[in-house]
Amino acid sequence: MSFSFDPKMAVHGPYETSEHGELDLTIRLACHSLNYEIGLYTELFPAIDYYSFGLFYNYKILLEKQPRKFHHWIVPIGVEVGFIKRNIDQDVLKFNFALNGSVRYFFIKNMGVEAGVNYRYRSDLEKIYQDNFKMKINCFVGVVFVWP
């Protein structure tokens, strides 16, 4: 399980005219093995009426020879597919996909921190702003919890 947020949105907000930051929260719940994880995600960004949900798959690159040690690094890379729901002037529910990559550091056996990047196809922007094939990059930081 992980909880992460976009630090840029937390500091600057979603628009150039934003007067303060807003919370863009992502929650992930996954089944995992030594080299992969598959699970569900949801992203909640109420400041712009943006909600997404779907499935993800990550391949985990282990940076240590003994991954069961208390202190270790993992680099998950993967894909996600799902839907974006927006409630601006009209209800919008659109399919989307993304590529993910992050770095995790476990400072104790079952808990760590994560920093990563997400490259997402923003299909909602086509419907709302008639802006075709918008790929957006956002960064995230958060905490990760693992149950054996």
CSV table of N, CA, C and O in Angstrom, one decimal, residues 2-123:
chain,number,residue,atom,x,y,z
A,2,SER,N,0.5,2.2,-0.8
A,2,SER,CA,1.3,3.5,-0.8
A,2,SER,C,0.3,4.7,-0.8
A,2,SER,O,-0.8,4.6,-1.4
A,3,PHE,N,0.8,5.8,-0.2
A,3,PHE,CA,0.1,7.0,-0.3
A,3,PHE,C,1.2,8.0,-0.8
A,3,PHE,O,2.3,8.2,-0.2
A,4,SER,N,0.8,8.7,-1.9
A,4,SER,CA,1.8,9.7,-2.4
A,4,SER,C,1.0,11.0,-2.9
A,4,SER,O,-0.2,11.0,-3.0
A,5,PHE,N,1.8,12.0,-3.1
A,5,PHE,CA,1.2,13.3,-3.5
A,5,PHE,C,2.1,14.0,-4.4
A,5,PHE,O,3.3,13.7,-4.5
A,6,ASP,N,1.6,14.9,-5.2
A,6,ASP,CA,2.4,15.7,-6.2
A,6,ASP,C,2.9,17.0,-5.4
A,6,ASP,O,2.1,17.8,-5.1
A,7,PRO,N,4.2,17.1,-5.2
A,7,PRO,CA,4.7,18.2,-4.4
A,7,PRO,C,4.6,19.6,-5.2
A,7,PRO,O,4.4,20.6,-4.5
A,8,LYS,N,4.6,19.6,-6.5
A,8,LYS,CA,4.4,20.8,-7.2
A,8,LYS,C,3.0,21.3,-7.0
A,8,LYS,O,2.8,22.5,-6.8
A,9,MET,N,2.0,20.5,-7.0
A,9,MET,CA,0.6,20.9,-6.8
A,9,MET,C,0.4,21.3,-5.3
A,9,MET,O,-0.3,22.3,-5.0
A,10,ALA,N,1.1,20.7,-4.4
A,10,ALA,CA,1.0,21.0,-3.0
A,10,ALA,C,1.6,22.4,-2.7
A,10,ALA,O,1.1,23.1,-1.8
A,11,VAL,N,2.6,22.8,-3.5
A,11,VAL,CA,3.2,24.1,-3.2
A,11,VAL,C,2.6,25.2,-4.1
A,11,VAL,O,2.2,26.3,-3.6
A,12,HIS,N,2.4,25.0,-5.4
A,12,HIS,CA,2.0,26.0,-6.3
A,12,HIS,C,0.5,26.0,-6.7
A,12,HIS,O,0.0,27.0,-7.2
A,13,GLY,N,-0.1,24.8,-6.6
A,13,GLY,CA,-1.5,24.7,-7.0
A,13,GLY,C,-1.6,24.3,-8.5
A,13,GLY,O,-0.6,24.3,-9.2
A,14,PRO,N,-2.8,24.0,-9.0
A,14,PRO,CA,-3.0,23.4,-10.3
A,14,PRO,C,-2.9,24.5,-11.4
A,14,PRO,O,-2.7,24.1,-12.6
A,15,TYR,N,-3.1,25.7,-11.2
A,15,TYR,CA,-3.1,26.7,-12.2
A,15,TYR,C,-2.1,27.8,-12.0
A,15,TYR,O,-1.7,28.0,-10.8
A,16,GLU,N,-1.7,28.5,-13.0
A,16,GLU,CA,-0.8,29.6,-12.9
A,16,GLU,C,-1.3,30.7,-12.0
A,16,GLU,O,-0.6,31.5,-11.3
A,17,THR,N,-2.7,30.8,-11.9
A,17,THR,CA,-3.3,31.8,-11.1
A,17,THR,C,-3.7,31.4,-9.7
A,17,THR,O,-4.2,32.1,-8.9
A,18,SER,N,-3.3,30.1,-9.4
A,18,SER,CA,-3.6,29.6,-8.1
A,18,SER,C,-2.9,30.4,-7.0
A,18,SER,O,-1.7,30.8,-7.1
A,19,GLU,N,-3.6,30.7,-5.9
A,19,GLU,CA,-3.0,31.5,-4.8
A,19,GLU,C,-2.4,30.6,-3.8
A,19,GLU,O,-1.6,31.1,-2.9
A,20,HIS,N,-2.7,29.3,-3.7
A,20,HIS,CA,-2.1,28.4,-2.8
A,20,HIS,C,-2.1,27.0,-3.3
A,20,HIS,O,-2.7,26.7,-4.3
A,21,GLY,N,-1.3,26.1,-2.7
A,21,GLY,CA,-1.2,24.8,-3.1
A,21,GLY,C,-2.5,24.0,-2.8
A,21,GLY,O,-3.3,24.3,-2.0
A,22,GLU,N,-2.6,22.8,-3.5
A,22,GLU,CA,-3.7,21.9,-3.3
A,22,GLU,C,-3.2,20.5,-3.3
A,22,GLU,O,-2.2,20.2,-3.9
A,23,LEU,N,-3.9,19.6,-2.5
A,23,LEU,CA,-3.5,18.2,-2.4
A,23,LEU,C,-3.9,17.4,-3.6
A,23,LEU,O,-5.1,17.3,-3.9
A,24,ASP,N,-3.0,16.7,-4.3
A,24,ASP,CA,-3.2,15.8,-5.3
A,24,ASP,C,-2.7,14.4,-4.8
A,24,ASP,O,-1.6,14.2,-4.8
A,25,LEU,N,-3.6,13.6,-4.3
A,25,LEU,CA,-3.3,12.4,-3.5
A,25,LEU,C,-3.5,11.1,-4.4
A,25,LEU,O,-4.6,11.0,-5.1
A,26,THR,N,-2.6,10.2,-4.4
A,26,THR,CA,-2.7,8.9,-5.1
A,26,THR,C,-2.5,7.8,-4.0
A,26,THR,O,-1.6,7.8,-3.2
A,27,ILE,N,-3.5,6.9,-4.1
A,27,ILE,CA,-3.4,5.7,-3.2
A,27,ILE,C,-3.3,4.4,-4.1
A,27,ILE,O,-4.1,4.3,-5.0
A,28,ARG,N,-2.4,3.6,-3.7
A,28,ARG,CA,-2.2,2.3,-4.4
A,28,ARG,C,-2.3,1.1,-3.5
A,28,ARG,O,-1.7,1.2,-2.4
A,29,LEU,N,-2.9,0.1,-3.9
A,29,LEU,CA,-3.0,-1.2,-3.1
A,29,LEU,C,-2.6,-2.3,-4.1
A,29,LEU,O,-3.2,-2.4,-5.1
A,30,ALA,N,-1.6,-3.1,-3.7
A,30,ALA,CA,-1.1,-4.1,-4.6
A,30,ALA,C,-0.8,-5.4,-4.0
A,30,ALA,O,-0.6,-5.5,-2.8
A,31,CYS,N,-0.9,-6.5,-4.8
A,31,CYS,CA,-0.3,-7.8,-4.4
A,31,CYS,C,1.1,-7.8,-5.1
A,31,CYS,O,1.3,-7.3,-6.1
A,32,HIS,N,2.1,-8.4,-4.4
A,32,HIS,CA,3.4,-8.3,-4.9
A,32,HIS,C,4.2,-9.6,-4.7
A,32,HIS,O,3.8,-10.5,-3.9
A,33,SER,N,5.2,-9.7,-5.4
A,33,SER,CA,6.2,-10.8,-5.3
A,33,SER,C,7.6,-10.1,-5.2
A,33,SER,O,7.7,-8.9,-5.2
A,34,LEU,N,8.6,-10.9,-5.3
A,34,LEU,CA,9.9,-10.4,-5.3
A,34,LEU,C,10.2,-9.4,-6.5
A,34,LEU,O,10.8,-8.4,-6.3
A,35,ASN,N,9.7,-9.8,-7.7
A,35,ASN,CA,10.0,-9.0,-8.9
A,35,ASN,C,8.9,-8.3,-9.5
A,35,ASN,O,9.1,-7.6,-10.6
A,36,TYR,N,7.6,-8.3,-9.0
A,36,TYR,CA,6.6,-7.6,-9.6
A,36,TYR,C,5.5,-7.2,-8.6
A,36,TYR,O,5.5,-7.8,-7.5
A,37,GLU,N,4.6,-6.3,-9.0
A,37,GLU,CA,3.4,-6.0,-8.2
A,37,GLU,C,2.3,-5.6,-9.2
A,37,GLU,O,2.5,-5.1,-10.3
A,38,ILE,N,1.1,-6.0,-8.8
A,38,ILE,CA,-0.1,-5.7,-9.6
A,38,ILE,C,-1.2,-5.2,-8.7
A,38,ILE,O,-1.3,-5.8,-7.6
A,39,GLY,N,-1.9,-4.2,-9.0
A,39,GLY,CA,-2.8,-3.7,-8.1
A,39,GLY,C,-3.8,-2.6,-8.6
A,39,GLY,O,-3.9,-2.4,-9.8
A,40,LEU,N,-4.4,-2.0,-7.7
A,40,LEU,CA,-5.4,-0.9,-8.0
A,40,LEU,C,-4.9,0.4,-7.5
A,40,LEU,O,-4.2,0.5,-6.5
A,41,TYR,N,-5.3,1.5,-8.2
A,41,TYR,CA,-4.9,2.8,-7.8
A,41,TYR,C,-6.1,3.7,-7.9
A,41,TYR,O,-7.1,3.5,-8.7
A,42,THR,N,-6.0,4.8,-7.2
A,42,THR,CA,-7.0,5.9,-7.3
A,42,THR,C,-6.2,7.2,-7.1
A,42,THR,O,-5.3,7.3,-6.2
A,43,GLU,N,-6.5,8.2,-7.9
A,43,GLU,CA,-5.9,9.6,-7.7
A,43,GLU,C,-7.1,10.5,-7.4
A,43,GLU,O,-8.0,10.6,-8.2
A,44,LEU,N,-6.9,11.3,-6.4
A,44,LEU,CA,-8.0,12.2,-5.9
A,44,LEU,C,-7.4,13.6,-5.9
A,44,LEU,O,-6.5,13.9,-5.2
A,45,PHE,N,-8.0,14.5,-6.8
A,45,PHE,CA,-7.6,15.9,-6.9
A,45,PHE,C,-8.8,16.8,-6.9
A,45,PHE,O,-9.2,17.3,-7.9
A,46,PRO,N,-9.5,16.9,-5.7
A,46,PRO,CA,-10.8,17.6,-5.7
A,46,PRO,C,-10.7,19.1,-6.1
A,46,PRO,O,-11.7,19.6,-6.6
A,47,ALA,N,-9.5,19.7,-6.0
A,47,ALA,CA,-9.4,21.1,-6.4
A,47,ALA,C,-9.8,21.4,-7.8
A,47,ALA,O,-10.3,22.5,-8.1
A,48,ILE,N,-9.6,20.4,-8.7
A,48,ILE,CA,-10.0,20.6,-10.1
A,48,ILE,C,-11.0,19.5,-10.5
A,48,ILE,O,-11.2,19.3,-11.7
A,49,ASP,N,-11.7,18.9,-9.6
A,49,ASP,CA,-12.7,17.9,-9.8
A,49,ASP,C,-12.1,16.8,-10.7
A,49,ASP,O,-12.8,16.3,-11.7
A,50,TYR,N,-10.9,16.3,-10.4
A,50,TYR,CA,-10.2,15.3,-11.1
A,50,TYR,C,-10.1,14.0,-10.2
A,50,TYR,O,-9.6,14.1,-9.1
A,51,TYR,N,-10.6,12.9,-10.8
A,51,TYR,CA,-10.5,11.6,-10.1
A,51,TYR,C,-10.1,10.6,-11.1
A,51,TYR,O,-10.7,10.6,-12.2
A,52,SER,N,-9.2,9.7,-10.8
A,52,SER,CA,-8.9,8.6,-11.7
A,52,SER,C,-8.8,7.3,-10.9
A,52,SER,O,-8.5,7.4,-9.7
A,53,PHE,N,-9.0,6.2,-11.6
A,53,PHE,CA,-8.9,4.9,-10.9
A,53,PHE,C,-8.6,3.9,-12.0
A,53,PHE,O,-8.9,4.1,-13.2
A,54,GLY,N,-8.0,2.8,-11.6
A,54,GLY,CA,-7.7,1.7,-12.5
A,54,GLY,C,-6.7,0.7,-11.9
A,54,GLY,O,-6.6,0.5,-10.7
A,55,LEU,N,-6.0,0.0,-12.9
A,55,LEU,CA,-5.1,-1.1,-12.6
A,55,LEU,C,-3.7,-0.7,-12.9
A,55,LEU,O,-3.5,0.0,-13.9
A,56,PHE,N,-2.7,-1.3,-12.2
A,56,PHE,CA,-1.3,-1.0,-12.6
A,56,PHE,C,-0.5,-2.3,-12.4
A,56,PHE,O,-0.9,-3.2,-11.7
A,57,TYR,N,0.6,-2.4,-13.2
A,57,TYR,CA,1.5,-3.4,-13.1
A,57,TYR,C,2.9,-2.8,-13.1
A,57,TYR,O,3.2,-2.0,-13.9
A,58,ASN,N,3.7,-3.2,-12.1
A,58,ASN,CA,5.1,-2.7,-12.0
A,58,ASN,C,6.1,-3.9,-12.0
A,58,ASN,O,5.8,-4.9,-11.3
A,59,TYR,N,7.2,-3.8,-12.7
A,59,TYR,CA,8.3,-4.8,-12.6
A,59,TYR,C,9.2,-4.1,-11.6
A,59,TYR,O,9.6,-2.9,-11.7
A,60,LYS,N,9.7,-4.9,-10.6
A,60,LYS,CA,10.6,-4.3,-9.6
A,60,LYS,C,12.0,-4.7,-9.9
A,60,LYS,O,12.4,-5.9,-9.9
A,61,ILE,N,12.9,-3.7,-10.0
A,61,ILE,CA,14.3,-3.9,-10.2
A,61,ILE,C,14.9,-3.7,-8.8
A,61,ILE,O,14.8,-2.7,-8.1
A,62,LEU,N,15.6,-4.8,-8.3
A,62,LEU,CA,16.2,-4.8,-7.0
A,62,LEU,C,17.6,-4.3,-7.1
A,62,LEU,O,18.4,-4.8,-7.9
A,63,LEU,N,18.0,-3.3,-6.3
A,63,LEU,CA,19.3,-2.8,-6.3
A,63,LEU,C,20.3,-3.4,-5.3
A,63,LEU,O,21.4,-2.9,-5.2
A,64,GLU,N,19.8,-4.4,-4.6
A,64,GLU,CA,20.7,-5.1,-3.6
A,64,GLU,C,20.7,-6.6,-3.9
A,64,GLU,O,19.7,-7.1,-4.4
A,65,LYS,N,21.7,-7.2,-3.5
A,65,LYS,CA,21.8,-8.7,-3.7
A,65,LYS,C,20.9,-9.4,-2.7
A,65,LYS,O,20.5,-10.5,-2.9
A,66,GLN,N,20.7,-8.8,-1.5
A,66,GLN,CA,19.8,-9.4,-0.5
A,66,GLN,C,18.6,-8.6,-0.3
A,66,GLN,O,18.6,-7.7,0.6
A,67,PRO,N,17.5,-8.7,-1.0
A,67,PRO,CA,16.4,-7.9,-0.9
A,67,PRO,C,15.6,-8.0,0.4
A,67,PRO,O,14.7,-7.2,0.7
A,68,ARG,N,15.9,-9.0,1.2
A,68,ARG,CA,15.1,-9.1,2.5
A,68,ARG,C,15.8,-8.4,3.6
A,68,ARG,O,15.3,-8.4,4.7
A,69,LYS,N,16.9,-7.7,3.3
A,69,LYS,CA,17.5,-6.9,4.4
A,69,LYS,C,16.6,-5.8,4.8
A,69,LYS,O,15.7,-5.4,4.1
A,70,PHE,N,16.9,-5.2,6.0
A,70,PHE,CA,16.1,-4.1,6.5
A,70,PHE,C,16.2,-2.9,5.6
A,70,PHE,O,15.3,-2.1,5.5
A,71,HIS,N,17.4,-2.6,5.1
A,71,HIS,CA,17.7,-1.4,4.3
A,71,HIS,C,17.9,-1.8,2.9
A,71,HIS,O,18.9,-2.4,2.6
A,72,HIS,N,16.9,-1.5,2.0
A,72,HIS,CA,17.1,-1.8,0.6
A,72,HIS,C,16.4,-0.8,-0.3
A,72,HIS,O,15.5,-0.1,0.1
A,73,TRP,N,16.8,-0.9,-1.5
A,73,TRP,CA,16.3,0.0,-2.6
A,73,TRP,C,15.6,-0.8,-3.6
A,73,TRP,O,16.1,-1.9,-4.0
A,74,ILE,N,14.5,-0.3,-4.2
A,74,ILE,CA,13.8,-1.0,-5.3
A,74,ILE,C,13.4,0.1,-6.3
A,74,ILE,O,13.0,1.2,-5.9
A,75,VAL,N,13.5,-0.3,-7.6
A,75,VAL,CA,13.1,0.6,-8.6
A,75,VAL,C,11.9,0.0,-9.4
A,75,VAL,O,12.2,-0.9,-10.3
A,76,PRO,N,10.7,0.3,-9.1
A,76,PRO,CA,9.5,-0.2,-9.9
A,76,PRO,C,9.3,0.6,-11.2
A,76,PRO,O,9.3,1.9,-11.1
A,77,ILE,N,9.1,-0.1,-12.3
A,77,ILE,CA,8.7,0.6,-13.5
A,77,ILE,C,7.5,-0.2,-14.1
A,77,ILE,O,7.5,-1.4,-13.9
A,78,GLY,N,6.6,0.5,-14.7
A,78,GLY,CA,5.4,-0.2,-15.2
A,78,GLY,C,4.4,0.7,-15.9
A,78,GLY,O,4.7,1.8,-16.3
A,79,VAL,N,3.2,0.1,-16.0
A,79,VAL,CA,2.1,0.7,-16.8
A,79,VAL,C,0.9,0.7,-15.9
A,79,VAL,O,0.8,-0.1,-15.0
A,80,GLU,N,0.0,1.6,-16.3
A,80,GLU,CA,-1.4,1.6,-15.7
A,80,GLU,C,-2.4,1.9,-16.7
A,80,GLU,O,-2.1,2.7,-17.6
A,81,VAL,N,-3.6,1.4,-16.5
A,81,VAL,CA,-4.7,1.7,-17.4
A,81,VAL,C,-5.9,2.0,-16.5
A,81,VAL,O,-6.0,1.4,-15.4
A,82,GLY,N,-6.8,2.9,-16.9
A,82,GLY,CA,-7.9,3.2,-16.1
A,82,GLY,C,-8.8,4.2,-16.7
A,82,GLY,O,-8.8,4.4,-17.9
A,83,PHE,N,-9.5,5.0,-15.8
A,83,PHE,CA,-10.4,6.0,-16.2
A,83,PHE,C,-10.2,7.3,-15.5
A,83,PHE,O,-9.7,7.3,-14.3
A,84,ILE,N,-10.4,8.4,-16.1
A,84,ILE,CA,-10.4,9.7,-15.5
A,84,ILE,C,-11.8,10.2,-15.5
A,84,ILE,O,-12.6,10.2,-16.5
A,85,LYS,N,-12.2,10.7,-14.3
A,85,LYS,CA,-13.6,11.3,-14.1
A,85,LYS,C,-13.4,12.7,-13.7
A,85,LYS,O,-12.7,13.0,-12.8
A,86,ARG,N,-14.1,13.6,-14.5
A,86,ARG,CA,-14.1,15.0,-14.2
A,86,ARG,C,-15.5,15.5,-14.1
A,86,ARG,O,-16.4,15.0,-14.8
A,87,ASN,N,-15.7,16.5,-13.2
A,87,ASN,CA,-17.0,17.0,-13.0
A,87,ASN,C,-17.0,18.6,-13.1
A,87,ASN,O,-17.5,19.3,-12.2
A,88,ILE,N,-16.5,19.1,-14.2
A,88,ILE,CA,-16.4,20.5,-14.3
A,88,ILE,C,-17.8,21.1,-14.8
A,88,ILE,O,-18.7,21.2,-14.0
A,89,ASP,N,-18.0,21.4,-16.0
A,89,ASP,CA,-19.3,21.8,-16.6
A,89,ASP,C,-20.1,20.7,-17.0
A,89,ASP,O,-21.4,20.7,-17.0
A,90,GLN,N,-19.5,19.6,-17.3
A,90,GLN,CA,-20.1,18.4,-17.7
A,90,GLN,C,-19.4,17.2,-17.1
A,90,GLN,O,-18.2,17.2,-16.8
A,91,ASP,N,-20.1,16.1,-16.9
A,91,ASP,CA,-19.5,14.9,-16.4
A,91,ASP,C,-18.7,14.3,-17.6
A,91,ASP,O,-19.1,14.1,-18.7
A,92,VAL,N,-17.4,13.9,-17.3
A,92,VAL,CA,-16.5,13.3,-18.2
A,92,VAL,C,-15.9,12.1,-17.6
A,92,VAL,O,-15.4,12.1,-16.5
A,93,LEU,N,-16.0,11.0,-18.3
A,93,LEU,CA,-15.4,9.7,-17.9
A,93,LEU,C,-14.7,9.2,-19.1
A,93,LEU,O,-15.3,8.8,-20.1
A,94,LYS,N,-13.3,9.2,-19.1
A,94,LYS,CA,-12.5,8.9,-20.3
A,94,LYS,C,-11.5,7.8,-19.9
A,94,LYS,O,-10.9,7.9,-18.8
A,95,PHE,N,-11.2,6.9,-20.8
A,95,PHE,CA,-10.1,6.0,-20.7
A,95,PHE,C,-8.7,6.7,-20.7
A,95,PHE,O,-8.6,7.7,-21.4
A,96,ASN,N,-7.8,6.2,-19.9
A,96,ASN,CA,-6.4,6.7,-20.0
A,96,ASN,C,-5.4,5.6,-19.7
A,96,ASN,O,-5.8,4.5,-19.2
A,97,PHE,N,-4.2,5.9,-20.0
A,97,PHE,CA,-3.1,5.0,-19.7
A,97,PHE,C,-1.9,5.8,-19.3
A,97,PHE,O,-1.8,7.0,-19.5
A,98,ALA,N,-0.9,5.2,-18.6
A,98,ALA,CA,0.3,5.9,-18.1
A,98,ALA,C,1.5,5.0,-18.0
A,98,ALA,O,1.3,3.7,-17.9
A,99,LEU,N,2.6,5.6,-18.0
A,99,LEU,CA,3.9,4.9,-17.7
A,99,LEU,C,4.4,5.4,-16.4
A,99,LEU,O,4.3,6.6,-16.1
A,100,ASN,N,4.9,4.6,-15.5
A,100,ASN,CA,5.3,5.0,-14.2
A,100,ASN,C,6.8,4.5,-13.9
A,100,ASN,O,7.2,3.4,-14.4
A,101,GLY,N,7.5,5.2,-13.1
A,101,GLY,CA,8.8,4.8,-12.6
A,101,GLY,C,9.0,5.5,-11.3
A,101,GLY,O,8.6,6.7,-11.1
A,102,SER,N,9.6,4.8,-10.4
A,102,SER,CA,9.9,5.4,-9.1
A,102,SER,C,11.1,4.7,-8.5
A,102,SER,O,11.7,3.7,-9.0
A,103,VAL,N,11.6,5.3,-7.4
A,103,VAL,CA,12.7,4.8,-6.5
A,103,VAL,C,12.1,4.7,-5.1
A,103,VAL,O,11.6,5.6,-4.6
A,104,ARG,N,12.3,3.5,-4.5
A,104,ARG,CA,11.8,3.3,-3.1
A,104,ARG,C,13.0,2.9,-2.3
A,104,ARG,O,13.9,2.2,-2.7
A,105,TYR,N,13.0,3.5,-1.1
A,105,TYR,CA,14.0,3.2,-0.1
A,105,TYR,C,13.2,2.7,1.2
A,105,TYR,O,12.4,3.5,1.7
A,106,PHE,N,13.5,1.5,1.6
A,106,PHE,CA,12.9,0.9,2.8
A,106,PHE,C,13.8,1.1,4.0
A,106,PHE,O,14.9,0.5,4.0
A,107,PHE,N,13.5,2.0,4.9
A,107,PHE,CA,14.3,2.3,6.1
A,107,PHE,C,14.1,1.3,7.2
A,107,PHE,O,14.9,1.2,8.1
A,108,ILE,N,12.9,0.6,7.2
A,108,ILE,CA,12.7,-0.6,8.0
A,108,ILE,C,12.1,-1.6,7.2
A,108,ILE,O,11.7,-1.3,6.0
A,109,LYS,N,11.9,-2.8,7.7
A,109,LYS,CA,11.5,-3.9,6.8
A,109,LYS,C,10.3,-3.7,6.1
A,109,LYS,O,10.2,-4.0,4.9
A,110,ASN,N,9.2,-3.1,6.7
A,110,ASN,CA,7.9,-3.0,6.0
A,110,ASN,C,7.5,-1.6,5.7
A,110,ASN,O,6.4,-1.4,5.4
A,111,MET,N,8.4,-0.6,5.8
A,111,MET,CA,8.0,0.8,5.6
A,111,MET,C,9.1,1.5,4.9
A,111,MET,O,10.3,1.4,5.2
A,112,GLY,N,8.7,2.3,3.9
A,112,GLY,CA,9.7,3.1,3.2
A,112,GLY,C,9.2,4.4,2.6
A,112,GLY,O,8.0,4.7,2.8
A,113,VAL,N,10.0,5.1,1.8
A,113,VAL,CA,9.6,6.3,1.1
A,113,VAL,C,9.8,6.1,-0.4
A,113,VAL,O,10.6,5.2,-0.8
A,114,GLU,N,9.1,6.9,-1.2
A,114,GLU,CA,9.1,6.7,-2.6
A,114,GLU,C,9.1,8.0,-3.3
A,114,GLU,O,8.5,9.0,-2.8
A,115,ALA,N,9.8,8.2,-4.4
A,115,ALA,CA,9.8,9.3,-5.3
A,115,ALA,C,9.7,8.8,-6.7
A,115,ALA,O,10.4,7.9,-7.0
A,116,GLY,N,8.9,9.4,-7.5
A,116,GLY,CA,8.7,8.9,-8.8
A,116,GLY,C,8.1,9.9,-9.8
A,116,GLY,O,7.9,11.0,-9.5
A,117,VAL,N,7.9,9.4,-11.0
A,117,VAL,CA,7.3,10.2,-12.1
A,117,VAL,C,6.3,9.3,-12.8
A,117,VAL,O,6.3,8.1,-12.9
A,118,ASN,N,5.3,10.1,-13.3
A,118,ASN,CA,4.2,9.4,-14.0
A,118,ASN,C,4.0,10.2,-15.4
A,118,ASN,O,3.9,11.4,-15.4
A,119,TYR,N,3.9,9.5,-16.5
A,119,TYR,CA,3.7,10.0,-17.8
A,119,TYR,C,2.3,9.6,-18.3
A,119,TYR,O,2.2,8.4,-18.7
A,120,ARG,N,1.3,10.4,-18.2
A,120,ARG,CA,-0.1,10.0,-18.4
A,120,ARG,C,-0.7,10.6,-19.6
A,120,ARG,O,-0.6,11.8,-19.9
A,121,TYR,N,-1.5,9.8,-20.3
A,121,TYR,CA,-2.3,10.3,-21.4
A,121,TYR,C,-3.6,10.9,-20.8
A,121,TYR,O,-4.4,10.2,-20.1
A,122,ARG,N,-3.8,12.2,-20.9
A,122,ARG,CA,-4.9,12.9,-20.3
A,122,ARG,C,-6.0,13.1,-21.3
A,122,ARG,O,-6.3,14.1,-21.9
A,123,SER,N,-6.8,12.0,-21.4
A,123,SER,CA,-7.9,12.0,-22.3
A,123,SER,C,-9.0,12.9,-21.9
A,123,SER,O,-9.8,13.4,-22.8
